[in-house]
Amino acid sequence: MNLVARLAEIVGTNHCLTDPDLRASYETDWTRRWSGPALAVVRPGSTDEVAAVLRACADAGVGVVPQGGNTGLVGGSVPRDGEVVLSLRRLDAIEEVDAGAGEMTAGAGVTLAAAQSAARAAGWEVGVDFGARDTATIGGMVATNAGGVNVLRHGAMRRQVGGFEAVLADGTVLRRLPGMPKDNTGYDIGGLLAGSEGTLAVVSRVGLRLVPRLARRAVGVIGVDAAADAVAAAGRLRRELGSLLALELFTDDGLELVMRHASAAPPFDRRPMYLLIEAGSDEADPTDDLAAALNEIGAGEAAVVASDPTGRDRLWQLRERHTEAMNAEGVPHKLDVSVPLTRYAELVERAPEAVRAVDPAARTIVYGHIADGNLHVNVLGPPPDDERVDDAVFGLVLELGGSVSAEHGIGVAKVDWLIRDRGEAAVSAMGAIKRAWDPAGILNPGVIFRNAA
Ligand code: FAD
Ligand code: MLT
Ligand code: ZN
């Protein structure tokens, strides 16, 4: 029996897609920068089916690309050259929310928004949040070690993983569920899966550690004149505003795009840059504290604060809708980097110059999670396969002592830069883990490593 027939037998004909029209949305990434043909898209409905699919692909020596919501931004979720796409979206059951322990067991295909609703109904919250919440899945978030807007308070996805179930390339199932807050029994496999980008195992279920729900919120936006002012204000807010939950940077160029594509309005007279600040508390309304903190840092007239849900959402849209506004302008080069906070202002100033030096016609828009030293450098203009601007920005980042991937991962976009960032010894240690877990190189070939097997 050929591989496609065997896969159809495992998941059912309706869930083994070979028609090019049905495969299409699984074959191109969110930015449209990466795409490739899949042999088939398979959509298993259980962990046993995931294991059987992996065994069949291993027997046939065909690569497998795990895929959740396909919102990843480094090309790791789409096929390159005739692999099988293993879509985990049907594993979408929230099996248990333990309101006492603050833990939720969720299938890999549960969306972040669904997990948030279930957590909130139990008086808890998911520690990670970001704009793709309606589509990104818990499995994909673990696989990418997703960051988002609350990392300064709760850490990235790795910190939210309490337990896991995952399937190795040969179909072996590893399970530690629901997971315990203290568990020092050997290697931290859940931690290793976080950020493995589908190269070590397929995550099928996750024991999510929840965080206390801070239901009382206030959001502020202030204008600043330069990146150095934004960094100084961010430093003070981190020290002085105990209820700080999110601290984001965007620029007037980005706001212009959001206004054009998302019909947003500026909150006050335009300024070169903006900080969005969110404060949260479970008891007292944080609005006064936030307003006082903004006053202390001298925000003056260029400041607005909202505590009602509509007003807060309107301010958040100014920042969150940058990603789609960018996509509406063209196919962006998305360079997600971080530097020590002491070099952040320099990066904000120099990244557009570095891009201009190699492509004077390119447009650079930056925004990001300033408290984490994380800047998203988005470049519009160069064709998808032109890597000169990527190289210019990554080179600058390494010169400033930073990381070429703050939160989106390596995918296929940054494979050549991984070794320059982490060095040969670290990448060779990572390769040894990859070969031990997946000796035939079945799982996500070409992601993180060029030649893993
Ligand atoms: P996919 O895109 O399907 O896959 C991503 C990677 O994980 C691929 O390598 C894939 O092979 C692997 N994978 C997926 N599911 C599994 C699984 N079950 N087991 C093993 N491997 C798997 N990211 C951030 O970190 N912070 C942000 O603030 C942020 N904001 C975003 C905003 C928008 C509008 C968009 C479009 C994206 C944003 N992202 C952000 C990127 C993206 O949403 C995250 O990387 C997210 O975690 C990907 O989840 P997904 O389910 O879509 O995974
Ligand atoms: C964000 O912070 O908005 C996301 O990481 C997505 C992006 O980089 O556009
Ligand atoms: Zn981000």
Short mmCIF file of C-alpha atoms and ligand atoms in Angstrom, two decimals:
data_model
loop_
_atom_site.label_atom_id
_atom_site.label_comp_id
_atom_site.label_asym_id
_atom_site.label_seq_id
_atom_site.Cartn_x
_atom_site.Cartn_y
_atom_site.Cartn_z
CA MET A 1 0.00 0.00 0.00
CA ASN A 2 1.43 3.44 -0.84
CA LEU A 3 1.90 6.05 1.88
CA VAL A 4 -1.11 8.23 0.99
CA ALA A 5 -3.44 5.22 1.00
CA ARG A 6 -2.04 4.15 4.39
CA LEU A 7 -2.51 7.68 5.79
CA ALA A 8 -6.10 7.80 4.50
CA GLU A 9 -6.76 4.48 6.20
CA ILE A 10 -5.43 5.87 9.53
CA VAL A 11 -7.24 9.23 9.63
CA GLY A 12 -10.12 8.57 7.23
CA THR A 13 -10.34 9.75 3.61
CA ASN A 14 -11.99 13.06 4.61
CA HIS A 15 -9.00 13.98 6.73
CA CYS A 16 -6.29 13.05 4.25
CA LEU A 17 -6.21 15.96 1.79
CA THR A 18 -4.48 15.51 -1.54
CA ASP A 19 -6.54 17.87 -3.72
CA PRO A 20 -4.34 20.97 -4.40
CA ASP A 21 -7.24 23.36 -3.61
CA LEU A 22 -7.81 21.73 -0.23
CA ARG A 23 -4.07 21.62 0.54
CA ALA A 24 -3.43 25.24 -0.45
CA SER A 25 -4.06 27.02 2.85
CA TYR A 26 -1.74 24.57 4.64
CA GLU A 27 1.06 25.10 2.12
CA THR A 28 1.67 28.86 2.46
CA ASP A 29 2.67 30.64 5.65
CA TRP A 30 0.87 33.61 7.20
CA THR A 31 3.23 36.18 5.66
CA ARG A 32 3.14 34.50 2.20
CA ARG A 33 6.95 34.57 2.23
CA TRP A 34 7.23 30.77 2.38
CA SER A 35 5.34 28.03 0.60
CA GLY A 36 5.89 24.55 -0.78
CA PRO A 37 4.01 21.48 -1.92
CA ALA A 38 2.79 18.81 0.49
CA LEU A 39 2.44 15.16 -0.47
CA ALA A 40 -0.77 15.26 1.59
CA VAL A 41 -2.28 17.09 4.56
CA VAL A 42 -3.40 14.70 7.28
CA ARG A 43 -5.65 15.70 10.15
CA PRO A 44 -5.58 13.08 12.91
CA GLY A 45 -8.31 13.07 15.54
CA SER A 46 -6.43 11.38 18.40
CA THR A 47 -2.96 10.78 19.82
CA ASP A 48 -3.11 7.18 18.56
CA GLU A 49 -3.73 8.45 15.04
CA VAL A 50 -0.81 10.89 15.36
CA ALA A 51 1.42 7.97 16.38
CA ALA A 52 0.20 5.81 13.49
CA VAL A 53 0.76 8.64 10.97
CA LEU A 54 4.31 9.13 12.25
CA ARG A 55 5.05 5.39 12.05
CA ALA A 56 3.75 5.27 8.48
CA CYS A 57 5.85 8.27 7.42
CA ALA A 58 8.94 6.88 9.16
CA ASP A 59 8.47 3.54 7.37
CA ALA A 60 8.22 5.38 4.04
CA GLY A 61 11.11 7.74 4.87
CA VAL A 62 8.91 10.79 4.19
CA GLY A 63 9.34 14.01 6.21
CA VAL A 64 6.53 15.37 8.41
CA VAL A 65 5.74 19.05 9.01
CA PRO A 66 3.65 19.48 12.19
CA GLN A 67 1.20 22.35 11.87
CA GLY A 68 -1.13 24.09 14.32
CA GLY A 69 -2.78 27.38 13.39
CA ASN A 70 -0.14 28.16 10.72
CA THR A 71 0.44 31.61 12.22
CA GLY A 72 4.18 31.06 12.68
CA LEU A 73 6.32 33.80 11.15
CA VAL A 74 9.58 31.98 10.30
CA GLY A 75 8.37 29.48 7.70
CA GLY A 76 8.58 26.41 9.95
CA SER A 77 4.95 25.36 9.65
CA VAL A 78 4.70 24.85 5.89
CA PRO A 79 6.20 22.14 3.67
CA ARG A 80 9.30 22.68 1.59
CA ASP A 81 9.46 19.72 -0.72
CA GLY A 82 6.69 17.13 -0.68
CA GLU A 83 6.53 16.39 3.06
CA VAL A 84 3.33 15.31 4.80
CA VAL A 85 1.69 18.17 6.70
CA LEU A 86 0.41 16.87 10.04
CA SER A 87 -2.32 19.29 11.12
CA LEU A 88 -3.08 19.06 14.85
CA ARG A 89 -6.15 21.30 14.75
CA ARG A 90 -8.62 18.50 15.37
CA LEU A 91 -7.04 17.80 18.78
CA ASP A 92 -9.09 20.67 20.12
CA ALA A 93 -10.55 19.32 23.36
CA ILE A 94 -10.10 21.11 26.66
CA GLU A 95 -10.23 18.06 28.86
CA GLU A 96 -9.92 19.51 32.29
CA VAL A 97 -9.56 22.79 34.12
CA ASP A 98 -8.44 22.19 37.68
CA ALA A 99 -9.61 25.40 39.33
CA GLY A 100 -7.93 24.48 42.62
CA ALA A 101 -4.50 23.79 41.18
CA GLY A 102 -4.74 26.38 38.37
CA GLU A 103 -3.96 23.88 35.63
CA MET A 104 -5.64 23.01 32.36
CA THR A 105 -5.17 19.94 30.18
CA ALA A 106 -5.70 20.90 26.55
CA GLY A 107 -5.29 19.21 23.20
CA ALA A 108 -2.53 20.62 20.97
CA GLY A 109 -5.12 22.07 18.58
CA VAL A 110 -6.96 24.20 21.16
CA THR A 111 -6.68 27.84 20.14
CA LEU A 112 -5.25 30.35 22.58
CA ALA A 113 -8.63 32.17 22.61
CA ALA A 114 -10.48 28.96 23.56
CA ALA A 115 -7.94 28.25 26.32
CA GLN A 116 -8.34 31.82 27.59
CA SER A 117 -12.15 31.51 27.75
CA ALA A 118 -11.94 28.23 29.67
CA ALA A 119 -9.30 29.59 32.05
CA ARG A 120 -11.30 32.78 32.72
CA ALA A 121 -14.47 30.82 33.40
CA ALA A 122 -12.53 29.08 36.18
CA GLY A 123 -11.15 32.36 37.57
CA TRP A 124 -7.69 31.92 36.03
CA GLU A 125 -5.79 33.24 33.00
CA VAL A 126 -3.35 31.87 30.41
CA GLY A 127 0.05 33.47 31.06
CA VAL A 128 0.86 34.13 27.39
CA ASP A 129 -1.20 36.39 25.11
CA PHE A 130 -0.77 37.85 21.62
CA GLY A 131 -2.69 39.07 18.58
CA ALA A 132 -3.02 35.69 16.78
CA ARG A 133 -5.04 34.30 19.72
CA ASP A 134 -8.04 33.23 17.59
CA THR A 135 -5.92 30.97 15.38
CA ALA A 136 -2.63 30.06 17.10
CA THR A 137 -2.81 26.74 18.95
CA ILE A 138 -1.50 25.65 22.31
CA GLY A 139 0.66 22.97 20.63
CA GLY A 140 2.16 25.53 18.24
CA MET A 141 2.72 27.95 21.11
CA VAL A 142 4.68 25.32 23.02
CA ALA A 143 6.59 24.30 19.88
CA THR A 144 7.63 27.93 19.26
CA ASN A 145 7.98 28.92 22.94
CA ALA A 146 5.71 31.84 22.06
CA GLY A 147 6.25 35.13 23.89
CA GLY A 148 3.75 37.95 23.36
CA VAL A 149 2.74 40.87 25.49
CA ASN A 150 2.85 39.54 29.05
CA VAL A 151 6.33 37.99 29.16
CA LEU A 152 7.54 40.70 31.54
CA ARG A 153 5.01 39.42 34.08
CA HIS A 154 4.53 35.70 33.41
CA GLY A 155 7.41 34.57 31.17
CA ALA A 156 7.12 32.91 27.75
CA MET A 157 5.35 29.64 26.92
CA ARG A 158 8.04 27.35 28.36
CA ARG A 159 7.14 28.63 31.80
CA GLN A 160 3.47 27.75 31.30
CA VAL A 161 4.15 24.08 30.48
CA GLY A 162 3.34 21.94 33.53
CA GLY A 163 2.78 18.63 31.76
CA PHE A 164 2.82 17.26 28.24
CA GLU A 165 2.03 14.42 25.90
CA ALA A 166 4.17 14.12 22.79
CA VAL A 167 4.77 11.61 20.05
CA LEU A 168 8.28 10.81 18.83
CA ALA A 169 9.17 10.29 15.16
CA ASP A 170 8.90 6.49 15.57
CA GLY A 171 5.40 6.74 17.09
CA THR A 172 6.44 6.33 20.75
CA VAL A 173 4.18 8.34 23.08
CA LEU A 174 5.78 10.26 25.98
CA ARG A 175 3.30 11.40 28.64
CA ARG A 176 3.57 13.40 31.88
CA LEU A 177 0.09 14.74 32.62
CA PRO A 178 -1.28 16.78 34.25
CA GLY A 179 2.21 17.71 35.51
CA MET A 180 3.30 18.97 38.88
CA PRO A 181 4.63 22.35 40.02
CA LYS A 182 7.68 20.56 41.46
CA ASP A 183 9.04 17.66 39.46
CA ASN A 184 12.78 17.00 39.47
CA THR A 185 12.73 13.53 37.97
CA GLY A 186 15.53 13.75 35.45
CA TYR A 187 15.54 15.86 32.33
CA ASP A 188 12.82 18.46 31.80
CA ILE A 189 11.26 17.04 28.62
CA GLY A 190 8.36 19.54 28.58
CA GLY A 191 10.91 22.37 28.78
CA LEU A 192 12.89 20.86 25.90
CA LEU A 193 9.80 20.60 23.72
CA ALA A 194 9.23 24.32 24.23
CA GLY A 195 11.02 25.99 21.33
CA SER A 196 11.77 22.72 19.49
CA GLU A 197 9.62 23.87 16.51
CA GLY A 198 8.34 20.40 15.61
CA THR A 199 11.85 18.97 15.17
CA LEU A 200 11.93 16.66 18.21
CA ALA A 201 8.38 15.39 18.70
CA VAL A 202 4.76 16.22 17.95
CA VAL A 203 3.05 17.82 20.94
CA SER A 204 -0.39 16.24 21.28
CA ARG A 205 -1.60 17.45 24.71
CA VAL A 206 -0.40 20.09 27.15
CA GLY A 207 -0.83 20.54 30.90
CA LEU A 208 -0.95 24.33 31.05
CA ARG A 209 -0.02 26.11 34.25
CA LEU A 210 -2.46 28.99 34.64
CA VAL A 211 -1.81 32.37 36.27
CA PRO A 212 -4.12 34.41 38.52
CA ARG A 213 -6.71 36.41 36.61
CA LEU A 214 -6.12 40.15 36.93
CA ALA A 215 -9.60 41.24 35.89
CA ARG A 216 -9.23 44.96 36.64
CA ARG A 217 -7.24 46.56 33.86
CA ALA A 218 -6.15 49.95 32.61
CA VAL A 219 -4.35 50.75 29.37
CA GLY A 220 -2.39 53.88 28.58
CA VAL A 221 -0.62 55.20 25.50
CA ILE A 222 1.99 57.95 25.67
CA GLY A 223 3.97 59.71 22.96
CA VAL A 224 7.77 60.11 23.06
CA ASP A 225 10.27 61.88 20.84
CA ALA A 226 13.02 59.30 20.56
CA ALA A 227 13.91 55.69 21.32
CA ALA A 228 16.15 56.73 24.22
CA ASP A 229 13.13 58.44 25.87
CA ALA A 230 11.06 55.28 25.37
CA VAL A 231 13.75 53.13 27.01
CA ALA A 232 14.10 55.55 29.93
CA ALA A 233 10.31 55.64 30.46
CA ALA A 234 10.10 51.85 30.19
CA GLY A 235 12.80 51.45 32.83
CA ARG A 236 10.97 53.71 35.27
CA LEU A 237 7.61 52.04 34.67
CA ARG A 238 9.12 48.61 35.28
CA ARG A 239 10.58 49.78 38.57
CA GLU A 240 7.72 51.97 39.80
CA LEU A 241 4.45 50.48 38.52
CA GLY A 242 3.90 47.27 40.49
CA SER A 243 0.77 46.34 38.49
CA LEU A 244 2.59 46.53 35.13
CA LEU A 245 1.39 43.80 32.74
CA ALA A 246 2.48 44.90 29.26
CA LEU A 247 4.83 47.52 27.84
CA GLU A 248 4.93 47.89 24.07
CA LEU A 249 6.65 50.22 21.60
CA PHE A 250 5.47 51.39 18.19
CA THR A 251 6.37 54.27 15.92
CA ASP A 252 4.45 56.87 13.96
CA ASP A 253 5.26 55.07 10.66
CA GLY A 254 3.60 51.95 12.03
CA LEU A 255 0.63 53.92 13.34
CA GLU A 256 0.22 55.41 9.86
CA LEU A 257 -0.08 51.90 8.39
CA VAL A 258 -2.52 50.79 11.07
CA MET A 259 -4.65 53.88 10.41
CA ARG A 260 -4.64 53.09 6.70
CA HIS A 261 -5.50 49.40 6.95
CA ALA A 262 -7.40 49.04 10.22
CA SER A 263 -9.28 52.34 10.32
CA ALA A 264 -7.82 53.35 13.66
CA ALA A 265 -7.53 56.92 14.91
CA PRO A 266 -4.51 58.45 16.69
CA PRO A 267 -5.12 58.92 20.43
CA PHE A 268 -3.60 62.47 20.48
CA ASP A 269 -1.40 64.72 18.32
CA ARG A 270 1.08 62.58 16.41
CA ARG A 271 4.52 61.93 17.94
CA PRO A 272 7.54 60.03 16.56
CA MET A 273 7.02 57.04 18.88
CA TYR A 274 4.53 55.62 21.34
CA LEU A 275 4.52 53.37 24.38
CA LEU A 276 1.46 51.30 25.24
CA ILE A 277 1.25 50.38 28.90
CA GLU A 278 -1.19 47.95 30.51
CA ALA A 279 -1.66 47.57 34.26
CA GLY A 280 -3.67 44.78 35.89
CA SER A 281 -4.88 43.94 39.36
CA ASP A 282 -7.24 41.42 40.94
CA GLU A 283 -8.57 43.89 43.52
CA ALA A 284 -8.14 47.67 43.29
CA ASP A 285 -8.72 49.44 39.96
CA PRO A 286 -5.19 50.17 38.63
CA THR A 287 -6.28 53.25 36.63
CA ASP A 288 -5.16 55.82 39.19
CA ASP A 289 -1.80 54.11 39.70
CA LEU A 290 -1.22 54.00 35.97
CA ALA A 291 -2.23 57.64 35.47
CA ALA A 292 0.02 58.69 38.37
CA ALA A 293 2.97 56.71 36.96
CA LEU A 294 2.51 58.32 33.53
CA ASN A 295 2.34 61.72 35.18
CA GLU A 296 5.55 60.99 37.12
CA ILE A 297 7.45 60.23 33.94
CA GLY A 298 6.25 63.53 32.48
CA ALA A 299 3.95 62.16 29.77
CA GLY A 300 2.06 65.50 29.73
CA GLU A 301 -0.50 66.12 26.99
CA ALA A 302 0.63 63.20 24.85
CA ALA A 303 -1.03 60.61 27.05
CA VAL A 304 -4.33 58.81 27.25
CA VAL A 305 -5.66 56.21 29.69
CA ALA A 306 -8.66 53.91 29.30
CA SER A 307 -10.16 51.53 31.83
CA ASP A 308 -13.41 50.48 30.14
CA PRO A 309 -13.16 47.41 27.85
CA THR A 310 -13.98 49.31 24.63
CA GLY A 311 -11.47 52.08 25.32
CA ARG A 312 -8.77 49.59 26.30
CA ASP A 313 -9.39 47.54 23.19
CA ARG A 314 -9.25 50.64 20.98
CA LEU A 315 -5.81 51.47 22.34
CA TRP A 316 -4.59 47.86 22.02
CA GLN A 317 -5.67 47.80 18.35
CA LEU A 318 -3.13 50.53 17.63
CA ARG A 319 -0.37 48.08 18.55
CA GLU A 320 -1.84 44.66 17.78
CA ARG A 321 -2.93 45.44 14.25
CA HIS A 322 0.58 46.25 13.07
CA THR A 323 1.09 42.65 11.86
CA GLU A 324 -1.92 42.58 9.54
CA ALA A 325 -1.33 46.17 8.39
CA MET A 326 2.18 45.16 7.37
CA ASN A 327 0.86 42.14 5.45
CA ALA A 328 -1.67 44.33 3.67
CA GLU A 329 1.21 46.43 2.26
CA GLY A 330 3.15 43.49 0.82
CA VAL A 331 5.15 40.41 1.80
CA PRO A 332 7.21 41.56 4.77
CA HIS A 333 10.60 40.37 5.93
CA LYS A 334 9.89 39.85 9.63
CA LEU A 335 13.01 40.04 11.74
CA ASP A 336 12.21 39.33 15.37
CA VAL A 337 15.28 40.16 17.45
CA SER A 338 16.31 41.16 20.96
CA VAL A 339 19.20 43.07 22.47
CA PRO A 340 20.17 44.02 26.02
CA LEU A 341 17.97 46.95 27.05
CA THR A 342 21.04 49.21 27.21
CA ARG A 343 21.43 48.77 23.42
CA TYR A 344 17.71 48.90 22.53
CA ALA A 345 17.57 52.58 21.58
CA GLU A 346 20.62 52.11 19.38
CA LEU A 347 18.93 49.17 17.64
CA VAL A 348 15.75 51.19 17.01
CA GLU A 349 17.83 53.96 15.42
CA ARG A 350 20.32 51.81 13.52
CA ALA A 351 18.14 48.97 12.13
CA PRO A 352 16.46 51.19 9.50
CA GLU A 353 19.88 52.64 8.56
CA ALA A 354 21.33 49.12 8.15
CA VAL A 355 18.41 48.21 5.86
CA ARG A 356 18.76 51.43 3.82
CA ALA A 357 22.47 50.74 3.31
CA VAL A 358 21.72 47.54 1.39
CA ASP A 359 18.37 48.53 -0.15
CA PRO A 360 17.67 52.28 -0.26
CA ALA A 361 14.09 51.66 -1.49
CA ALA A 362 13.11 49.35 1.37
CA ARG A 363 10.71 50.55 4.07
CA THR A 364 11.45 49.58 7.67
CA ILE A 365 8.79 49.62 10.38
CA VAL A 366 9.73 48.66 13.93
CA TYR A 367 7.60 47.79 16.94
CA GLY A 368 7.92 45.38 19.80
CA HIS A 369 7.92 44.26 23.38
CA ILE A 370 10.28 46.89 24.76
CA ALA A 371 10.42 45.52 28.32
CA ASP A 372 11.91 42.28 26.95
CA GLY A 373 14.45 44.08 24.74
CA ASN A 374 12.46 42.56 21.84
CA LEU A 375 12.13 44.56 18.61
CA HIS A 376 10.22 43.42 15.51
CA VAL A 377 12.01 44.83 12.50
CA ASN A 378 9.66 44.59 9.51
CA VAL A 379 10.99 45.34 6.06
CA LEU A 380 8.78 45.96 3.04
CA GLY A 381 10.06 46.09 -0.52
CA PRO A 382 12.73 43.43 -1.04
CA PRO A 383 11.46 40.26 -2.73
CA PRO A 384 10.86 37.27 -0.41
CA ASP A 385 14.06 35.48 -1.45
CA ASP A 386 16.33 38.54 -1.10
CA GLU A 387 18.16 37.97 2.19
CA ARG A 388 20.44 41.02 2.15
CA VAL A 389 18.29 43.06 4.52
CA ASP A 390 17.86 40.10 6.87
CA ASP A 391 21.64 39.70 6.97
CA ALA A 392 22.20 43.41 7.57
CA VAL A 393 19.82 43.50 10.55
CA PHE A 394 21.00 40.20 12.08
CA GLY A 395 24.62 41.33 11.71
CA LEU A 396 23.79 44.55 13.59
CA VAL A 397 21.97 42.59 16.30
CA LEU A 398 24.97 40.35 16.94
CA GLU A 399 27.25 43.40 17.00
CA LEU A 400 24.98 44.80 19.76
CA GLY A 401 25.22 41.54 21.75
CA GLY A 402 21.67 40.39 20.96
CA SER A 403 19.73 37.36 19.71
CA VAL A 404 18.51 36.78 16.14
CA SER A 405 15.28 35.27 17.47
CA ALA A 406 13.53 36.69 20.51
CA GLU A 407 10.21 34.82 20.26
CA HIS A 408 9.31 33.61 16.76
CA GLY A 409 11.96 30.87 16.52
CA ILE A 410 14.44 29.86 13.82
CA GLY A 411 12.15 28.04 11.36
CA VAL A 412 13.67 28.03 7.89
CA ALA A 413 14.20 31.80 7.99
CA LYS A 414 17.22 31.92 10.28
CA VAL A 415 18.94 28.56 9.89
CA ASP A 416 22.16 30.13 8.65
CA TRP A 417 22.17 32.64 11.47
CA LEU A 418 21.70 30.14 14.29
CA ILE A 419 25.34 29.09 14.27
CA ARG A 420 26.54 32.69 14.07
CA ASP A 421 24.41 33.55 17.07
CA ARG A 422 24.88 30.49 19.30
CA GLY A 423 28.27 29.20 18.10
CA GLU A 424 29.35 25.79 16.82
CA ALA A 425 29.51 24.04 20.19
CA ALA A 426 25.92 24.92 21.15
CA VAL A 427 24.50 24.07 17.72
CA SER A 428 26.38 20.78 17.66
CA ALA A 429 24.94 19.94 21.12
CA MET A 430 21.45 20.74 19.78
CA GLY A 431 22.14 18.57 16.70
CA ALA A 432 23.10 15.64 18.96
CA ILE A 433 19.72 15.90 20.71
CA LYS A 434 17.93 16.07 17.37
CA ARG A 435 19.73 12.98 16.05
CA ALA A 436 19.08 11.01 19.25
CA TRP A 437 15.32 11.75 19.14
CA ASP A 438 14.83 11.60 15.39
CA PRO A 439 17.72 9.64 13.84
CA ALA A 440 16.13 9.46 10.39
CA GLY A 441 15.41 13.21 10.32
CA ILE A 442 11.67 12.74 9.72
CA LEU A 443 10.39 15.63 11.83
CA ASN A 444 10.38 19.07 10.19
CA PRO A 445 13.47 18.59 7.99
CA GLY A 446 15.18 21.91 7.20
CA VAL A 447 13.84 23.67 10.30
CA ILE A 448 16.41 24.91 12.86
CA PHE A 449 19.11 22.77 11.18
CA ARG A 450 19.94 22.54 7.50
CA ASN A 451 21.14 18.91 7.67
CA ALA A 452 20.06 17.27 10.87
CA ALA A 453 20.27 13.57 10.11
P1 FAD B 1 2.21 26.98 13.53
O1 FAD B 1 2.42 28.27 12.85
O2 FAD B 1 1.28 26.02 12.91
O3 FAD B 1 3.62 26.25 13.74
C1 FAD B 1 4.72 26.95 14.27
C2 FAD B 1 5.88 25.94 14.50
O4 FAD B 1 5.52 25.00 15.49
C3 FAD B 1 6.24 25.13 13.27
O5 FAD B 1 7.61 24.84 13.29
C4 FAD B 1 5.44 23.83 13.46
O6 FAD B 1 6.04 22.74 12.80
C5 FAD B 1 5.47 23.66 14.97
N1 FAD B 1 4.26 23.04 15.52
C6 FAD B 1 2.98 23.49 15.48
N2 FAD B 1 2.18 22.69 16.19
C7 FAD B 1 2.96 21.71 16.70
C8 FAD B 1 2.71 20.59 17.53
N3 FAD B 1 1.49 20.33 18.01
N4 FAD B 1 3.76 19.79 17.86
C9 FAD B 1 5.01 20.07 17.40
N5 FAD B 1 5.30 21.10 16.61
C10 FAD B 1 4.29 21.93 16.27
N6 FAD B 1 4.49 34.97 18.31
C11 FAD B 1 4.99 35.37 19.50
O7 FAD B 1 5.84 34.67 20.07
N7 FAD B 1 4.60 36.55 20.07
C12 FAD B 1 3.67 37.34 19.51
O8 FAD B 1 3.36 38.40 20.02
C13 FAD B 1 3.08 36.92 18.28
N8 FAD B 1 2.11 37.67 17.71
C14 FAD B 1 1.59 37.27 16.51
C15 FAD B 1 0.59 38.05 15.93
C16 FAD B 1 0.06 37.69 14.71
C17 FAD B 1 -1.05 38.51 14.10
C18 FAD B 1 0.55 36.54 14.03
C19 FAD B 1 0.01 36.11 12.70
C20 FAD B 1 1.54 35.76 14.61
C21 FAD B 1 2.07 36.11 15.86
N9 FAD B 1 3.05 35.34 16.49
C22 FAD B 1 3.55 35.72 17.70
C23 FAD B 1 3.58 34.14 15.83
C24 FAD B 1 2.74 32.86 16.05
O9 FAD B 1 1.39 33.17 16.30
C25 FAD B 1 3.30 32.01 17.19
O10 FAD B 1 4.58 31.55 16.84
C26 FAD B 1 2.42 30.81 17.56
O11 FAD B 1 2.95 30.21 18.71
C27 FAD B 1 2.32 29.78 16.45
O12 FAD B 1 1.26 28.89 16.76
P2 FAD B 1 0.56 28.04 15.62
O13 FAD B 1 -0.39 27.09 16.25
O14 FAD B 1 0.01 28.93 14.59
O15 FAD B 1 1.80 27.22 15.05
C1 MLT B 2 3.83 41.10 17.49
O1 MLT B 2 4.42 41.35 18.55
O2 MLT B 2 2.99 41.87 17.00
C2 MLT B 2 4.07 39.77 16.86
O3 MLT B 2 5.20 39.12 17.33
C3 MLT B 2 3.86 39.66 15.40
C4 MLT B 2 4.76 40.50 14.55
O4 MLT B 2 5.98 40.48 14.76
O5 MLT B 2 4.25 41.15 13.65
ZN ZN B 3 5.87 39.97 19.18
#
